[in-house]
PDB file of C-alpha atoms in Angstrom:
ATOM      1  CA  MET J 274       9.269  14.676 -15.918  1.00 48.00           C
ATOM      2  CA  GLU J 275      12.691  13.933 -14.394  1.00 49.00           C
ATOM      3  CA  ILE J 276      13.775  17.356 -15.098  1.00 51.00           C
ATOM      4  CA  ARG J 277      10.938  18.847 -13.183  1.00 47.00           C
ATOM      5  CA  VAL J 278      11.578  16.605 -10.281  1.00 43.00           C
ATOM      6  CA  SER J 279      15.438  17.504 -10.088  1.00 48.00           C
ATOM      7  CA  LEU J 280      14.540  21.170 -10.476  1.00 48.00           C
ATOM      8  CA  PHE J 281      12.248  21.179  -7.679  1.00 49.00           C
ATOM      9  CA  LEU J 282      14.865  19.337  -5.364  1.00 47.00           C
ATOM     10  CA  LEU J 283      17.597  21.635  -6.620  1.00 49.00           C
ATOM     11  CA  VAL J 284      15.491  24.600  -5.667  1.00 49.00           C
ATOM     12  CA  CYS J 285      15.294  23.066  -2.097  1.00 49.00           C
ATOM     13  CA  GLY J 286      18.982  22.177  -1.783  1.00 49.00           C
ATOM     14  CA  LEU J 287      20.199  25.925  -2.727  1.00 46.00           C
ATOM     15  CA  SER J 288      18.518  27.630  -0.191  1.00 41.00           C
ATOM     16  CA  SER J 289      21.442  27.717   2.206  1.00 42.00           C
ATOM     17  CA  ALA J 290      23.875  28.410  -0.688  1.00 44.00           C
ATOM     18  CA  LEU J 291      22.057  31.269  -2.077  1.00 42.00           C
ATOM     19  CA  ALA J 292      21.695  32.857   1.481  1.00 40.00           C
ATOM     20  CA  GLN J 293      25.236  32.314   2.079  1.00 41.00           C
ATOM     21  CA  ASN J 294      26.299  33.959  -1.539  1.00 49.00           C
ATOM     22  CA  ASN J 295      23.621  37.023  -1.238  1.00 51.00           C
ATOM     23  CA  ILE J 296      23.711  36.700  -5.117  1.00 51.00           C
ATOM     24  CA  THR J 297      21.367  39.566  -6.916  1.00 74.00           C
ATOM     25  CA  CYS J 298      19.865  38.857 -10.177  1.00 85.00           C
ATOM     26  CA  GLU J 299      18.068  42.124 -10.379  1.00 83.00           C
ATOM     27  CA  ASN J 300      21.724  43.727 -11.212  1.00 80.00           C
ATOM     28  CA  SER J 301      22.786  41.366 -13.613  1.00 75.00           C
ATOM     29  CA  GLY J 302      21.041  43.157 -16.643  1.00 77.00           C
ATOM     30  CA  SER J 303      19.295  39.887 -17.958  1.00 78.00           C
ATOM     31  CA  THR J 304      16.958  41.010 -20.788  1.00 83.00           C
ATOM     32  CA  SER J 305      15.650  37.435 -21.795  1.00 89.00           C
ATOM     33  CA  CYS J 306      14.508  34.376 -19.915  1.00 89.00           C
ATOM     34  CA  GLU J 307      17.493  32.151 -21.406  1.00 90.00           C
ATOM     35  CA  GLN J 308      20.189  34.810 -19.955  1.00 88.00           C
ATOM     36  CA  CYS J 309      18.460  35.225 -16.675  1.00 89.00           C
ATOM     37  CA  LEU J 310      18.226  31.482 -16.064  1.00 87.00           C
ATOM     38  CA  THR J 311      21.883  30.801 -16.777  1.00 88.00           C
ATOM     39  CA  ASN J 312      22.126  31.738 -12.984  1.00 87.00           C
ATOM     40  CA  VAL J 313      20.582  29.274 -11.033  1.00 86.00           C
ATOM     41  CA  SER J 314      19.677  31.705  -8.294  1.00 87.00           C
ATOM     42  CA  CYS J 315      17.575  33.646 -10.596  1.00 88.00           C
ATOM     43  CA  LEU J 316      13.784  33.464 -11.386  1.00 87.00           C
ATOM     44  CA  TRP J 317      12.307  34.746 -14.780  1.00 90.00           C
ATOM     45  CA  CYS J 318       9.027  36.400 -14.567  1.00 91.00           C
ATOM     46  CA  ILE J 319       7.320  36.710 -17.737  1.00 90.00           C
ATOM     47  CA  LYS J 320       4.632  39.400 -16.747  1.00 88.00           C
ATOM     48  CA  SER J 321       7.137  41.646 -15.761  1.00 89.00           C
ATOM     49  CA  LYS J 322       9.972  40.418 -17.809  1.00 89.00           C
ATOM     50  CA  SER J 323      12.355  40.780 -15.301  1.00 90.00           C
ATOM     51  CA  CYS J 324      15.032  38.587 -13.845  1.00 91.00           C
ATOM     52  CA  ILE J 325      14.575  38.227  -9.893  1.00 89.00           C
ATOM     53  CA  THR J 326      16.622  36.772  -7.227  1.00 89.00           C
ATOM     54  CA  TYR J 327      14.745  33.391  -6.230  1.00 86.00           C
ATOM     55  CA  PRO J 328      13.539  33.761  -2.822  1.00 85.00           C
ATOM     56  CA  TYR J 329      14.888  30.734  -1.018  1.00 83.00           C
ATOM     57  CA  SER J 330      13.220  31.509   2.489  1.00 85.00           C
ATOM     58  CA  THR J 331      10.161  30.384   0.634  1.00 84.00           C
ATOM     59  CA  ILE J 332       9.850  27.148  -1.434  1.00 80.00           C
ATOM     60  CA  LEU J 333       7.733  28.941  -4.170  1.00 80.00           C
ATOM     61  CA  PRO J 334       7.785  32.523  -5.122  1.00 82.00           C
ATOM     62  CA  PRO J 335       4.956  34.439  -3.758  1.00 87.00           C
ATOM     63  CA  SER J 336       2.490  35.743  -5.850  1.00 85.00           C
ATOM     64  CA  SER J 337       3.062  39.216  -5.174  1.00 88.00           C
ATOM     65  CA  LEU J 338       6.493  38.754  -6.576  1.00 88.00           C
ATOM     66  CA  CYS J 339       5.572  36.854  -9.683  1.00 88.00           C
ATOM     67  CA  PRO J 340       2.453  34.776 -10.366  1.00 88.00           C
ATOM     68  CA  LEU J 341       3.212  30.889 -10.595  1.00 85.00           C
ATOM     69  CA  ASN J 342       2.271  30.498 -13.979  1.00 86.00           C
ATOM     70  CA  GLU J 343       4.542  33.326 -15.296  1.00 89.00           C
ATOM     71  CA  ALA J 344       7.397  32.117 -13.162  1.00 89.00           C
ATOM     72  CA  ARG J 345      10.172  30.412 -14.582  1.00 88.00           C
ATOM     73  CA  TRP J 346      13.013  28.474 -13.248  1.00 82.00           C
ATOM     74  CA  GLY J 347      15.849  26.444 -14.524  1.00 81.00           C
ATOM     75  CA  GLN J 348      14.317  26.205 -18.078  1.00 82.00           C
ATOM     76  CA  CYS J 349      12.059  28.783 -19.750  1.00 86.00           C
ATOM     77  CA  MET J 350       9.559  26.246 -20.667  1.00 87.00           C
ATOM     78  CA  ILE J 351       8.534  25.066 -17.322  1.00 82.00           C
ATOM     79  CA  ASN J 352       6.240  27.147 -14.800  1.00 82.00           C
ATOM     80  CA  PHE J 353       5.727  26.348 -11.126  1.00 78.00           C
ATOM     81  CA  GLN J 354       2.079  26.127 -11.635  1.00 83.00           C
ATOM     82  CA  THR J 355       2.693  23.115 -13.906  1.00 84.00           C
ATOM     83  CA  LEU J 356       5.374  21.929 -11.668  1.00 79.00           C
ATOM     84  CA  ILE J 357       3.202  21.992  -8.610  1.00 81.00           C
ATOM     85  CA  ILE J 358       0.147  20.207 -10.191  1.00 88.00           C
ATOM     86  CA  THR J 359       2.375  17.442 -11.980  1.00 88.00           C
ATOM     87  CA  LEU J 360       4.019  16.878  -8.468  1.00 87.00           C
ATOM     88  CA  SER J 361       0.921  16.794  -6.526  1.00 92.00           C
ATOM     89  CA  VAL J 362      -0.671  14.199  -9.068  1.00 96.00           C
ATOM     90  CA  LEU J 363       2.309  12.124  -8.961  1.00 96.00           C
ATOM     91  CA  GLY J 364       2.621  12.059  -5.615  1.00 96.00           C
ATOM     92  CA  ALA J 365      -1.283  11.257  -5.249  1.00 97.00           C
ATOM     93  CA  ILE J 366      -1.093   8.470  -7.647  1.00 97.00           C
ATOM     94  CA  ILE J 367       1.966   6.975  -6.078  1.00 97.00           C
ATOM     95  CA  ILE J 368       0.264   7.295  -2.333  1.00 97.00           C
ATOM     96  CA  ILE J 369      -2.972   5.595  -3.833  1.00 97.00           C
ATOM     97  CA  ALA J 370      -1.033   2.954  -5.541  1.00 95.00           C
ATOM     98  CA  PHE J 371       0.763   2.068  -2.365  1.00 94.00           C
ATOM     99  CA  LEU J 372      -2.314   2.125  -0.468  1.00 92.00           C
ATOM    100  CA  ILE J 373      -4.076  -0.282  -2.950  1.00 91.00           C
ATOM    101  CA  CYS J 374      -1.034  -2.483  -2.808  1.00 89.00           C
ATOM    102  CA  LEU J 375      -1.132  -2.617   0.914  1.00 87.00           C
ATOM    103  CA  PHE J 376      -4.759  -3.267   0.838  1.00 86.00           C
ATOM    104  CA  ARG J 377      -4.809  -5.925  -1.532  1.00 84.00           C
ATOM    105  CA  CYS J 378      -1.984  -7.598   0.300  1.00 81.00           C
ATOM    106  CA  CYS J 379      -3.559  -7.707   3.696  1.00 78.00           C
ATOM    107  CA  LYS J 380      -7.262  -8.826   2.063  1.00 74.00           C
ATOM    108  CA  CYS J 381      -5.271 -11.693   0.400  1.00 65.00           C
ATOM    109  CA  GLU J 382      -3.497 -12.981   3.462  1.00 62.00           C
ATOM    110  CA  ASN J 383      -7.184 -12.355   5.691  1.00 60.00           C
ATOM    111  CA  CYS J 384      -9.007 -14.421   2.494  1.00 60.00           C
ATOM    112  CA  GLY J 385      -6.197 -17.158   2.314  1.00 58.00           C
ATOM    113  CA  ASN J 386      -6.384 -17.488   6.149  1.00 64.00           C
ATOM    114  CA  SER J 387     -10.055 -17.745   5.976  1.00 69.00           C
ATOM    115  CA  ILE J 388     -10.089 -20.170   2.932  1.00 72.00           C
ATOM    116  CA  ASN J 389      -7.477 -22.281   5.071  1.00 77.00           C
ATOM    117  CA  GLU J 390      -9.648 -22.198   8.007  1.00 81.00           C
ATOM    118  CA  ARG J 391     -12.935 -23.435   6.042  1.00 83.00           C
ATOM    119  CA  LYS J 392     -11.104 -26.188   4.305  1.00 86.00           C
ATOM    120  CA  MET J 393      -9.632 -27.356   7.608  1.00 90.00           C
ATOM    121  CA  GLN J 394     -12.832 -27.184   9.129  1.00 91.00           C
ATOM    122  CA  ARG J 395     -14.535 -29.079   6.300  1.00 92.00           C
ATOM    123  CA  LYS J 396     -11.976 -31.787   6.377  1.00 94.00           C
ATOM    124  CA  ALA J 397     -12.422 -31.994  10.532  1.00 94.00           C
ATOM    125  CA  GLU J 398     -16.122 -32.118   9.909  1.00 95.00           C
ATOM    126  CA  LYS J 399     -15.637 -35.107   7.221  1.00 95.00           C
ATOM    127  CA  ARG J 400     -13.250 -36.926   9.637  1.00 95.00           C
ATOM    128  CA  THR J 401     -15.739 -36.764  12.316  1.00 96.00           C
ATOM    129  CA  VAL J 402     -18.690 -37.882  10.317  1.00 95.00           C
ATOM    130  CA  ALA J 403     -16.398 -40.765   9.053  1.00 95.00           C
ATOM    131  CA  GLN J 404     -15.552 -41.607  12.745  1.00 96.00           C
ATOM    132  CA  GLU J 405     -19.194 -41.465  13.798  1.00 96.00           C
ATOM    133  CA  GLN J 406     -19.988 -44.091  10.607  1.00 96.00           C
ATOM    134  CA  ARG J 407     -17.260 -46.471  11.790  1.00 96.00           C
ATOM    135  CA  ARG J 408     -18.171 -46.374  15.300  1.00 96.00           C
ATOM    136  CA  THR J 409     -22.006 -47.072  14.038  1.00 95.00           C
ATOM    137  CA  GLU J 410     -21.132 -49.772  11.906  1.00 96.00           C
ATOM    138  CA  MET J 411     -19.041 -51.394  14.557  1.00 95.00           C
ATOM    139  CA  MET J 412     -21.428 -51.285  16.982  1.00 93.00           C
ATOM    140  CA  ALA J 413     -23.739 -53.040  14.743  1.00 92.00           C
ATOM    141  CA  ARG J 414     -21.536 -55.777  14.307  1.00 93.00           C
ATOM    142  CA  HIS J 415     -20.788 -56.146  17.794  1.00 91.00           C
ATOM    143  CA  ASP J 416     -24.646 -56.216  18.642  1.00 88.00           C
ATOM    144  CA  GLU J 417     -25.029 -58.909  15.705  1.00 89.00           C
ATOM    145  CA  ILE J 418     -22.420 -61.156  17.205  1.00 89.00           C
ATOM    146  CA  ARG J 419     -24.016 -60.741  20.866  1.00 86.00           C
ATOM    147  CA  GLN J 420     -27.458 -61.694  19.277  1.00 86.00           C
ATOM    148  CA  LYS J 421     -25.834 -64.793  17.679  1.00 86.00           C
ATOM    149  CA  TYR J 422     -24.153 -66.088  20.716  1.00 85.00           C
ATOM    150  CA  GLY J 423     -27.227 -65.104  23.104  1.00 81.00           C
ATOM    151  CA  LEU J 424     -25.234 -62.145  25.046  1.00 79.00           C
ATOM    152  CA  SER J 425     -27.071 -59.104  26.233  1.00 70.00           C
ATOM    153  CA  ARG J 426     -25.764 -55.719  25.800  1.00 66.00           C
ATOM    154  CA  GLY J 427     -25.235 -55.310  29.617  1.00 64.00           C
ATOM    155  CA  SER J 428     -22.511 -55.732  31.688  1.00 62.00           C
ATOM    156  CA  ALA J 429     -20.147 -58.515  30.973  1.00 62.00           C
ATOM    157  CA  TYR J 430     -20.783 -60.173  34.538  1.00 63.00           C
ATOM    158  CA  ALA J 431     -24.607 -60.153  34.267  1.00 59.00           C
ATOM    159  CA  LYS J 432     -24.429 -63.832  33.207  1.00 59.00           C
ATOM    160  CA  PHE J 433     -22.726 -64.747  36.634  1.00 63.00           C
ATOM    161  CA  ASP J 434     -25.331 -62.844  38.511  1.00 61.00           C
ATOM    162  CA  ASN J 435     -28.187 -64.863  36.994  1.00 57.00           C
ATOM    163  CA  SER J 436     -26.842 -68.129  37.601  1.00 53.00           C
ATOM    164  CA  ALA J 437     -26.418 -67.823  41.457  1.00 47.00           C
TER     165      ALA J 437
END
């Protein structure tokens, strides 16, 4: 797999060097794939059994020059069709894995925040309920004390108004 990726990157990187050298593989007299591919600027076409100069102006050789499943470059066992399919599938898997990780991280952060918010709301509600219960109990005690000593729940100055 690493060989295919490095070959593809090498094709992209060699385009300027090939343009400057004007190397032609058609004149090399190669009769086999191995002989042709000893020169990195050459492409072997199985269909026509010919050594062709790699078309550096396009990343992939056009099908009129040599069909992708018949074209060999770098190694005789690797064709461009397999290379394109493999790289496309790997690229898609990497992108999908990245998106899944990104989605899960964002979702977990949102879930974590909402869970924390819910916990905080529950605690606040419990505190409010407990505070109301304490207030009610305190008011009940105060009312008991007032009844015991005959004090009304009204104003503290009400007893002074009645005496006059």
